[in-house]
PDB file of C-alpha atoms and ligand atoms in Angstrom:
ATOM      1  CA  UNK R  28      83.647  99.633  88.451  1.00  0.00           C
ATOM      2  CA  UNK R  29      81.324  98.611  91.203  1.00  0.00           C
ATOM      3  CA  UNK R  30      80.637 100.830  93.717  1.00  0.00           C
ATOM      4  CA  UNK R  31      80.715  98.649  96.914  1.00  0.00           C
ATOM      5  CA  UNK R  32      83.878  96.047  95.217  1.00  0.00           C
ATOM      6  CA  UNK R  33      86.834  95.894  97.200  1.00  0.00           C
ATOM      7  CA  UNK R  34      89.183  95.604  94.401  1.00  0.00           C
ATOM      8  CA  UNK R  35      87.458  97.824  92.378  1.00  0.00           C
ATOM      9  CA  UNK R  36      87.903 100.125  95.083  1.00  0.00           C
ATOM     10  CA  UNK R  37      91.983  99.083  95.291  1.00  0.00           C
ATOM     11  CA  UNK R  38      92.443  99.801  91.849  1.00  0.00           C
ATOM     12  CA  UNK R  39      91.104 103.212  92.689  1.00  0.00           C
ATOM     13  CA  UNK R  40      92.941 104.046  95.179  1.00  0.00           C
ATOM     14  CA  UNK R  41      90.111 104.177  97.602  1.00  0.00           C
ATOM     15  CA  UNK R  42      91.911 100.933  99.314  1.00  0.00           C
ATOM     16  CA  UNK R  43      95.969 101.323 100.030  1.00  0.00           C
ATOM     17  CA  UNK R  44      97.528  98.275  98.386  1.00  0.00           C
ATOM     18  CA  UNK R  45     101.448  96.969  97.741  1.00  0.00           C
ATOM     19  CA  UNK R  46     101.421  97.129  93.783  1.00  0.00           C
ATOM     20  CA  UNK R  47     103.922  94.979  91.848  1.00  0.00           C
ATOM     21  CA  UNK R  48     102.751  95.502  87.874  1.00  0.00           C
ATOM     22  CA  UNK R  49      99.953  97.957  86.994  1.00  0.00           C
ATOM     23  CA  UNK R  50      98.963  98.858  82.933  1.00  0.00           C
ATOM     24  CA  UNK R  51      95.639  99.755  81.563  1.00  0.00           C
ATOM     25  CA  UNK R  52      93.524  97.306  81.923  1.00  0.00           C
ATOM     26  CA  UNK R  53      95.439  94.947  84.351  1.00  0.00           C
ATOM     27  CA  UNK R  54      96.540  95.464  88.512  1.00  0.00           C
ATOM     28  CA  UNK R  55      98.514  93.199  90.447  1.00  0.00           C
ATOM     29  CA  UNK R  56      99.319  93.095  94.181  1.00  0.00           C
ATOM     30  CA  UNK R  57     100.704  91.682  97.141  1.00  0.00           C
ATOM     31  CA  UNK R  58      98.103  89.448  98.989  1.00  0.00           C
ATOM     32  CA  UNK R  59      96.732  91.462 102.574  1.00  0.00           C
ATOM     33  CA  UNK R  60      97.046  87.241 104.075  1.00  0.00           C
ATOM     34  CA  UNK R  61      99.850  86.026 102.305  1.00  0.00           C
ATOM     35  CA  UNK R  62     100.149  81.911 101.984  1.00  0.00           C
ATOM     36  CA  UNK R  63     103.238  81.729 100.566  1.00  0.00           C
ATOM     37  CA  UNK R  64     106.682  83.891 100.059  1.00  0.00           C
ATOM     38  CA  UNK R  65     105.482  85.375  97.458  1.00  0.00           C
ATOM     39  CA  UNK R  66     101.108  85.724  96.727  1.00  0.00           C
ATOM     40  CA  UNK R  67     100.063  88.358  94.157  1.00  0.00           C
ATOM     41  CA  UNK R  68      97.016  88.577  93.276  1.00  0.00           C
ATOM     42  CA  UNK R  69      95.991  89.563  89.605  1.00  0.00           C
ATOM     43  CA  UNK R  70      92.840  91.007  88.194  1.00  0.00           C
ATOM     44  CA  UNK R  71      91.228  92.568  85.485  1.00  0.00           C
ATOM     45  CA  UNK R  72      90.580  95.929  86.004  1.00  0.00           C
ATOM     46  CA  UNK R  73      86.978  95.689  84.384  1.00  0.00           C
ATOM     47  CA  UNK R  74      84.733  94.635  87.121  1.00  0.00           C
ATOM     48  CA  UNK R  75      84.175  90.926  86.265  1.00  0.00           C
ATOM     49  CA  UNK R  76      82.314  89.251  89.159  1.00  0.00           C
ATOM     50  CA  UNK R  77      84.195  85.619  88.508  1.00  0.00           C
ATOM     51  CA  UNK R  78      85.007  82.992  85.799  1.00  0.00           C
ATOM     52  CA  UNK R  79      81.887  82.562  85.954  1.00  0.00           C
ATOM     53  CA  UNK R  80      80.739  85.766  84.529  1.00  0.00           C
ATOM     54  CA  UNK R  81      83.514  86.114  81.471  1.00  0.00           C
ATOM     55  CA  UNK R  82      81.305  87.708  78.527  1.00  0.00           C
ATOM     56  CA  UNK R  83      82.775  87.216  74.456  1.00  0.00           C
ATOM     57  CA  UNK R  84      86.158  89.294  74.684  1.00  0.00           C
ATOM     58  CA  UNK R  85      87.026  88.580  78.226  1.00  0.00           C
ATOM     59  CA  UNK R  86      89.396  86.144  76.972  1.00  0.00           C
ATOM     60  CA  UNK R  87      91.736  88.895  75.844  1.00  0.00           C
ATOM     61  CA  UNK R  88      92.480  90.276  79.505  1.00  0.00           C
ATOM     62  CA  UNK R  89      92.752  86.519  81.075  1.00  0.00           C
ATOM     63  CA  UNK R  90      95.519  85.910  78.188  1.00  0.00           C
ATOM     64  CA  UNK R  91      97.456  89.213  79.513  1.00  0.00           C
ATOM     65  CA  UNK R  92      96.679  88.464  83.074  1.00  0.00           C
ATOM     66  CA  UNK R  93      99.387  85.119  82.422  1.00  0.00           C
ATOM     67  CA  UNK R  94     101.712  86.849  80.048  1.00  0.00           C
ATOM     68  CA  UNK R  95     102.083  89.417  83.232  1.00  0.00           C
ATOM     69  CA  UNK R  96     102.418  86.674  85.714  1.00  0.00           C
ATOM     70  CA  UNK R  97     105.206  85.385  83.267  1.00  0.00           C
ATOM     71  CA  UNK R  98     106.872  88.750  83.532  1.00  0.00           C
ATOM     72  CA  UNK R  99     106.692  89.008  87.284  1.00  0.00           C
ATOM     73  CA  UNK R 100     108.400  85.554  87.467  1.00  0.00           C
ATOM     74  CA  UNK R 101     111.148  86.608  85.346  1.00  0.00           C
ATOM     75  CA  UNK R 102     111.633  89.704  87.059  1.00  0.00           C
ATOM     76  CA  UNK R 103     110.847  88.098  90.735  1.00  0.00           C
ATOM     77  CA  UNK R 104     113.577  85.291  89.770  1.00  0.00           C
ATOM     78  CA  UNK R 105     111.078  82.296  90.710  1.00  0.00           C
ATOM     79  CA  UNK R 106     110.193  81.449  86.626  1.00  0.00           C
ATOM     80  CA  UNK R 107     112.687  78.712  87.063  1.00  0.00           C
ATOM     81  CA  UNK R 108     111.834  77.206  90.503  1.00  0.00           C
ATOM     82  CA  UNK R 109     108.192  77.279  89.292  1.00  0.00           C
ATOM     83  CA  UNK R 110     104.986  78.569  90.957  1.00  0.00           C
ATOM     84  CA  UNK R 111     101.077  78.027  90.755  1.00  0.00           C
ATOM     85  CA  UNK R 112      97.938  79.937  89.463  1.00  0.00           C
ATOM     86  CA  UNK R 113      94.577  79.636  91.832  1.00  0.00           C
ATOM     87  CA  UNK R 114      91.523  81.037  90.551  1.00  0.00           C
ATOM     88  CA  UNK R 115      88.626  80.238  92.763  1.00  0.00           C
ATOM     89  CA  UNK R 116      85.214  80.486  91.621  1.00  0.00           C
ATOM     90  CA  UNK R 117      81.818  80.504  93.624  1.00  0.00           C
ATOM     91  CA  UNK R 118      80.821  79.378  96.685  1.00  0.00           C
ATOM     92  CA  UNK R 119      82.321  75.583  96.085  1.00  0.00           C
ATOM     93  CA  UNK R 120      85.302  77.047  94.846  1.00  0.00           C
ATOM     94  CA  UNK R 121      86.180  79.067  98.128  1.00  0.00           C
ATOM     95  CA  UNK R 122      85.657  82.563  96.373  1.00  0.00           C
ATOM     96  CA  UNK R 123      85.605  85.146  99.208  1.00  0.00           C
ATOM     97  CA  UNK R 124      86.038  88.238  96.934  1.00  0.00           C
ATOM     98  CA  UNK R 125      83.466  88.853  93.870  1.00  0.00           C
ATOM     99  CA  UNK R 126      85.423  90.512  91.238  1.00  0.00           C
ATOM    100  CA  UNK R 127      87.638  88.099  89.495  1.00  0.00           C
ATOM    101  CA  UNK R 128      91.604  87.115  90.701  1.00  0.00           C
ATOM    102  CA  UNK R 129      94.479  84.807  89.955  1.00  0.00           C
ATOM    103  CA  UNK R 130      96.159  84.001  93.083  1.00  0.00           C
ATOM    104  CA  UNK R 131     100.169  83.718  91.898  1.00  0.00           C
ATOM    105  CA  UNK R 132     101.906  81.761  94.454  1.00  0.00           C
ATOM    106  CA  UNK R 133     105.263  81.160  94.755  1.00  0.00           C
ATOM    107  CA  UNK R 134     108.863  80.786  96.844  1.00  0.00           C
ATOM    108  CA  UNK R 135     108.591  77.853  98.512  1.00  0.00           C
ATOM    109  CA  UNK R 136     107.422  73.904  97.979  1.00  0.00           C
ATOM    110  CA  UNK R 137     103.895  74.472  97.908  1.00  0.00           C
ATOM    111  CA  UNK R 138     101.722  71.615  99.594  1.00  0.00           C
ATOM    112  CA  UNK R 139      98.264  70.284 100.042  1.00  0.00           C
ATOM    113  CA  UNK R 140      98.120  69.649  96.290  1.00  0.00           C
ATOM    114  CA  UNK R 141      94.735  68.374  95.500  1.00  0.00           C
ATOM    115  CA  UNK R 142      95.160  68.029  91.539  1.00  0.00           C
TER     116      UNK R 142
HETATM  117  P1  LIG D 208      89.502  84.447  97.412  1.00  0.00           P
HETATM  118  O1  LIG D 208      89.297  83.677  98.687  1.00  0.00           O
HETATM  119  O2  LIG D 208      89.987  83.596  96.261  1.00  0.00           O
HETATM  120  O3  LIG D 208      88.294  85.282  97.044  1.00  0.00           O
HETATM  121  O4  LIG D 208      90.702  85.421  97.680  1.00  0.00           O
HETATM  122  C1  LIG D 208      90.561  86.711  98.175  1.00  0.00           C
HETATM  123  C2  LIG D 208      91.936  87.156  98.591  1.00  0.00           C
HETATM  124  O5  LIG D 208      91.943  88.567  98.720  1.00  0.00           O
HETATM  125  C3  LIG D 208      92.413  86.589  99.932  1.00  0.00           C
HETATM  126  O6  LIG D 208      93.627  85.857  99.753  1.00  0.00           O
HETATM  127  C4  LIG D 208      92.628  87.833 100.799  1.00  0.00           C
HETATM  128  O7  LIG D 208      93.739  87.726 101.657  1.00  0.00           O
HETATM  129  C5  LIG D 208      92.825  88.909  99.755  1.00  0.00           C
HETATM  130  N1  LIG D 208      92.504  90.271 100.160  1.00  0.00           N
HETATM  131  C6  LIG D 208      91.342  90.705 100.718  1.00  0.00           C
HETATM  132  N2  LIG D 208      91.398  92.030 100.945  1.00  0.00           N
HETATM  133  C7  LIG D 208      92.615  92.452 100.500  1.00  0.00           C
HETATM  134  C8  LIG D 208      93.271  93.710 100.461  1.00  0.00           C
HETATM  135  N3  LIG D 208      92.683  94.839 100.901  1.00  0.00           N
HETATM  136  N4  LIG D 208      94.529  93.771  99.958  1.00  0.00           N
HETATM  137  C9  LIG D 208      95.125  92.650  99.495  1.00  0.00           C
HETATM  138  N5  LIG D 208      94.559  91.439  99.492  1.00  0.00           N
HETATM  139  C10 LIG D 208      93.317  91.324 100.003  1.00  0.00           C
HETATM  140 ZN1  LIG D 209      85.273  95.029  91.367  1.00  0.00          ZN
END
């Protein structure tokens, strides 16, 4: 946990927030700005600054954060019509908050593709 994080402070409770899955070591929420239908955003409960910053063993909550998105798409009904994963990363990447997230988008054509 750090003190002055955001989500750190969401997954405490500090900061109100429109859960959709929650375990031990995973939260995931509706996005504040939405840019879709449907924007969750995932995260690792451990205070991981970005993809930047994964450490040996990391690797283990990144692989849960997709089997959960796979779960919410079941149970959200959009696994078939598809959706996309965003994780931004540093300045370039557009990263606005600094503790790791997967943006899950979904329920509509999605556009400005730019891969
Ligand atoms: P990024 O630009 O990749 O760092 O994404 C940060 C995301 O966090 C943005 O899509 C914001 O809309 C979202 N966000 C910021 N504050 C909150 C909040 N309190 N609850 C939910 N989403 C938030
Ligand atoms: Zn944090």
């Amino acid at each position: 946990m750090k003190e002055d994080c955001i989500f750190c402070k969401i997954i405490k409770g500090e900061i109100p927030s429109s859960k959709v899955y929650e375990d031990e070591e995973i939260l995931a929420f509706n996005d504040i700005n939405p840019a879709a239908p449907i924007h969750i955003l995932l995260i690792p409960k451990k205070h991981i600054k970005s993809l930047a910053e994964l450490k040996d063993g990391d690797e283990k909550v990144i692989g849960k954060i997709y089997q959960v998105i796979n779960k919410i798409a079941e149970k959200q009904e959009f696994k078939e019509k598809g959706y996309r994963v965003i994780a931004n990363c540093g300045k370039d990447g557009g990263q606005e908050v600094e503790h790791l997230h997967f943006h899950l988008l979904a329920g509509k054509q999605l556009g400005e593709k730019i891969v």
